[in-house]
XYZ file of C-alpha atoms in Angstrom:
246
model
C -24.546 3.634 8.731
C -22.178 3.537 5.722
C -21.917 5.855 3.062
C -22.070 5.270 -0.527
C -19.446 4.396 -2.481
C -19.294 6.605 -6.376
C -19.287 3.083 -8.262
C -19.048 -0.389 -7.224
C -18.318 -3.434 -8.486
C -19.473 -6.737 -7.236
C -19.200 -10.341 -8.830
C -18.341 -9.157 -12.071
C -15.978 -10.613 -14.769
C -14.228 -8.790 -17.701
C -14.568 -5.323 -16.926
C -12.833 -2.260 -18.449
C -13.182 1.389 -16.727
C -11.533 4.166 -18.889
C -11.892 8.168 -18.914
C -13.955 8.632 -15.981
C -13.269 11.616 -13.038
C -14.826 10.720 -9.818
C -14.947 13.735 -7.308
C -15.740 13.974 -3.983
C -17.297 10.655 -3.089
C -18.983 10.045 0.491
C -16.976 7.161 0.692
C -14.719 4.947 -1.676
C -14.897 6.190 -5.362
C -14.739 2.759 -6.538
C -15.166 -0.474 -5.164
C -14.330 -4.001 -6.835
C -15.570 -6.900 -4.490
C -15.456 -10.861 -5.741
C -14.541 -9.927 -9.081
C -11.942 -10.865 -11.747
C -10.460 -9.630 -14.860
C -10.871 -5.614 -13.527
C -9.038 -2.936 -16.331
C -9.394 0.467 -14.599
C -7.255 3.163 -16.121
C -7.006 6.357 -17.429
C -9.366 7.474 -14.031
C -9.057 11.000 -12.009
C -10.162 11.054 -8.834
C -10.510 13.799 -6.521
C -11.331 14.485 -2.984
C -9.764 16.753 -0.322
C -6.780 15.500 2.056
C -9.057 15.826 5.173
C -12.168 13.645 4.174
C -12.185 10.147 5.687
C -12.381 6.732 4.373
C -12.458 7.793 0.690
C -10.439 5.838 -0.552
C -9.675 5.538 -4.233
C -9.880 2.263 -5.667
C -10.326 -0.410 -3.252
C -9.778 -3.877 -4.323
C -11.319 -6.807 -1.940
C -12.094 -10.796 -2.986
C -10.958 -10.143 -6.390
C -8.469 -11.498 -9.129
C -6.365 -10.245 -11.901
C -6.933 -6.398 -11.919
C -4.824 -3.384 -13.436
C -5.034 -0.038 -12.654
C -2.995 2.245 -14.614
C -2.209 5.339 -15.928
C -4.776 7.493 -13.369
C -4.216 10.543 -10.823
C -5.870 9.728 -7.863
C -5.700 12.400 -4.470
C -8.193 11.388 -2.003
C -8.708 11.064 2.603
C -7.543 7.929 2.588
C -5.769 5.145 0.352
C -5.567 5.984 -3.138
C -5.415 2.419 -3.830
C -5.961 -0.277 -1.378
C -6.080 -3.659 -1.459
C -7.351 -6.213 1.094
C -8.529 -9.781 1.754
C -8.387 -12.267 -1.253
C -6.818 -9.428 -3.547
C -4.979 -11.371 -5.872
C -2.958 -10.719 -8.660
C -3.206 -7.122 -8.533
C -0.947 -4.551 -10.867
C -0.934 -1.167 -10.203
C 1.290 0.726 -12.576
C 1.864 4.485 -13.423
C -0.356 5.955 -10.885
C -0.040 9.470 -9.021
C -1.194 9.301 -5.545
C -1.332 12.373 -3.592
C -2.712 14.001 -1.046
C -3.968 10.822 0.864
C -2.431 7.777 2.659
C -0.544 5.810 -0.500
C -1.126 2.665 -1.975
C -1.656 0.284 0.497
C -2.313 -3.525 1.520
C -4.217 -3.780 4.855
C -6.988 -4.389 6.933
C -6.285 -8.211 6.751
C -7.224 -10.189 9.843
C -9.738 -8.143 11.418
C -11.410 -9.315 14.116
C -9.010 -12.532 14.033
C -10.173 -13.877 10.482
C -8.348 -15.734 8.206
C -6.821 -13.496 5.434
C -4.834 -13.628 2.110
C -3.121 -10.981 -0.101
C -0.441 -12.255 -2.748
C 0.585 -11.729 -6.354
C 0.894 -7.392 -6.063
C 2.783 -5.210 -8.214
C 2.790 -1.828 -7.923
C 5.587 0.072 -10.090
C 6.202 3.584 -11.704
C 4.374 5.085 -9.119
C 4.565 8.793 -8.150
C 3.432 9.511 -4.150
C 3.339 13.304 -3.331
C 2.621 14.595 0.453
C 0.804 11.128 1.443
C 0.978 9.375 4.886
C 1.898 5.801 3.973
C 2.497 3.824 1.348
C -4.629 -8.877 14.015
C -5.806 -12.141 12.524
C -4.129 -14.411 10.840
C -3.611 -15.638 7.604
C -0.854 -14.433 4.991
C 0.403 -11.363 2.550
C 3.194 -12.372 0.385
C 4.618 -11.863 -3.433
C 4.380 -8.408 -3.395
C 6.486 -6.028 -5.398
C 7.263 -1.930 -5.384
C 9.539 -0.816 -8.471
C 10.475 2.083 -9.429
C 8.049 4.361 -7.473
C 8.826 7.847 -6.425
C 8.430 10.038 -2.679
C 7.838 13.012 -2.345
C 7.111 14.369 0.874
C 5.557 11.349 2.449
C 5.325 10.487 5.979
C 6.298 6.713 5.832
C 8.206 5.784 2.650
C 8.241 2.477 3.820
C 5.900 0.899 6.113
C 5.271 -2.835 7.243
C 2.931 -2.717 10.151
C 1.476 -5.518 12.082
C 0.499 -3.375 14.843
C -1.371 -0.673 12.710
C -4.306 0.696 15.197
C -6.637 3.267 13.412
C -8.074 3.649 16.492
C -7.674 5.655 19.805
C -7.874 2.041 21.794
C -6.687 -1.515 20.507
C -6.588 -5.042 21.684
C -3.122 -6.268 22.103
C -2.431 -9.085 19.769
C -0.879 -12.337 19.718
C -1.534 -13.571 16.528
C -0.981 -11.580 13.246
C -0.819 -11.668 9.250
C 2.220 -13.579 7.912
C 4.107 -11.104 5.703
C 6.646 -12.784 2.891
C 8.592 -11.833 -0.129
C 8.160 -8.414 -0.008
C 10.228 -6.475 -2.288
C 10.971 -2.518 -2.971
C 13.271 -2.182 -5.677
C 14.366 1.400 -6.945
C 12.429 3.372 -4.078
C 13.613 7.211 -4.064
C 12.146 10.267 -2.907
C 11.916 12.221 0.592
C 10.354 11.527 3.784
C 8.576 13.864 6.236
C 9.171 12.177 9.420
C 12.326 10.790 10.843
C 11.621 7.099 10.517
C 11.707 7.012 6.350
C 11.707 2.689 6.541
C 9.623 0.846 9.466
C 9.561 -2.679 8.910
C 6.963 -3.328 12.451
C 6.375 -7.247 12.571
C 4.994 -9.137 14.816
C 7.016 -11.433 17.046
C 4.408 -14.116 16.492
C 4.642 -14.032 13.078
C 7.593 -12.314 12.133
C 8.160 -11.538 8.318
C 10.369 -12.819 5.954
C 11.897 -12.833 2.550
C 12.228 -8.752 2.594
C 13.975 -7.508 -0.306
C 15.543 -4.191 -0.948
C 17.770 -3.008 -3.446
C 18.690 0.667 -4.832
C 16.642 2.445 -2.067
C 17.585 6.032 -1.496
C 15.507 7.928 1.109
C 16.211 11.491 2.585
C 15.161 13.858 4.739
C 12.635 16.158 3.376
C 13.357 19.040 5.814
C 16.621 20.368 5.324
C 19.450 19.760 7.413
C 17.871 16.709 8.718
C 18.898 12.917 8.793
C 16.586 9.868 8.531
C 16.727 6.267 10.060
C 15.205 2.844 9.897
C 12.882 1.034 12.925
C 13.470 -2.761 12.649
C 10.862 -5.167 14.785
C 11.242 -8.881 14.678
C 11.491 -8.815 9.849
C 14.422 -10.686 8.201
C 15.534 -10.513 4.384
C 18.114 -9.280 2.332
C 19.793 -6.137 1.253
C 21.111 -6.572 -2.762
C 22.236 -2.657 -3.437
C 22.620 0.502 -1.209
C 19.791 0.808 0.257
C 19.694 4.551 2.322
C 19.098 4.574 5.716
C 20.640 1.591 5.915
C 18.216 -1.103 7.548
C 20.126 -2.973 10.416
C 17.461 -6.370 10.223
C 18.285 -7.094 6.372
C 21.434 -8.862 5.581
C 23.799 -7.590 3.124
C-alpha cells in the first residue's frame, strides 16, 4: 500500500504555501497534482538521507508553479517534476541530502509523457546523488547552480532503471533544448557530466556555458560521458564534453 503524503494538493488553483516545516513524511512531503498557479516559498523539509520515496516537493500534471527560498533534505528528490509539469520555476533552494532537483519518471510503461518550460536557478546542492515510453522533455534550464560533493552533478539518463531489472527500451522521451549555465562545484564520482541518451531518440539542443566541475577527492580527475547527445558549448566547460560542438 502506498504510504501517505504529508500535504497533497489536487485540482487546486491560486495556492500559496509558506513558512511550513515538514519532518519525516511517510512518503512525499508535498505533492502537487492537476493544479495551476501554485506558489511554494519559505519551506523547510527534513527527512533522513536513507528514507525511500520521501520527495520534498513533487509536481505532476500542473502548470505555473514556483518553488522559492526553501531548504530541503530528503531520501529522494528535493524537488521532482514529472509528466505534465509545465512552466515550473525553482529558485534559491538549498538541497541535501537527497537525489537532487530532477525531471524524471517520464514515459513509464510506454505512456506518452511531457514536461517543458522548467527553470532551475540559484540553487545549492550538497551531498546529493543526482541532480521508457514516448513524449518530450524540453526547454529546461539550470542556471547558477552550486554543487558540493554531488555524485552525478550533470546527468541526463534515458536508460534510468530504479529496479534491479528493467526491460530493454526501444523508445524514449525526447529530450531537447536543455541548458546548463554557470554550474560549478565538486563531484564524488569520476564522471561529472553524463549524457546517456537513446539511440532511437537522441538528445538535441544541449547547451553548456561556464560549467566547471572538479573532483571532491584530492588528486583525482573527473571526466564526461556521452551517448547520442548533440548540442553546443558556448564558453569554458570542464571536464570537456566531446559530443558538444564548440
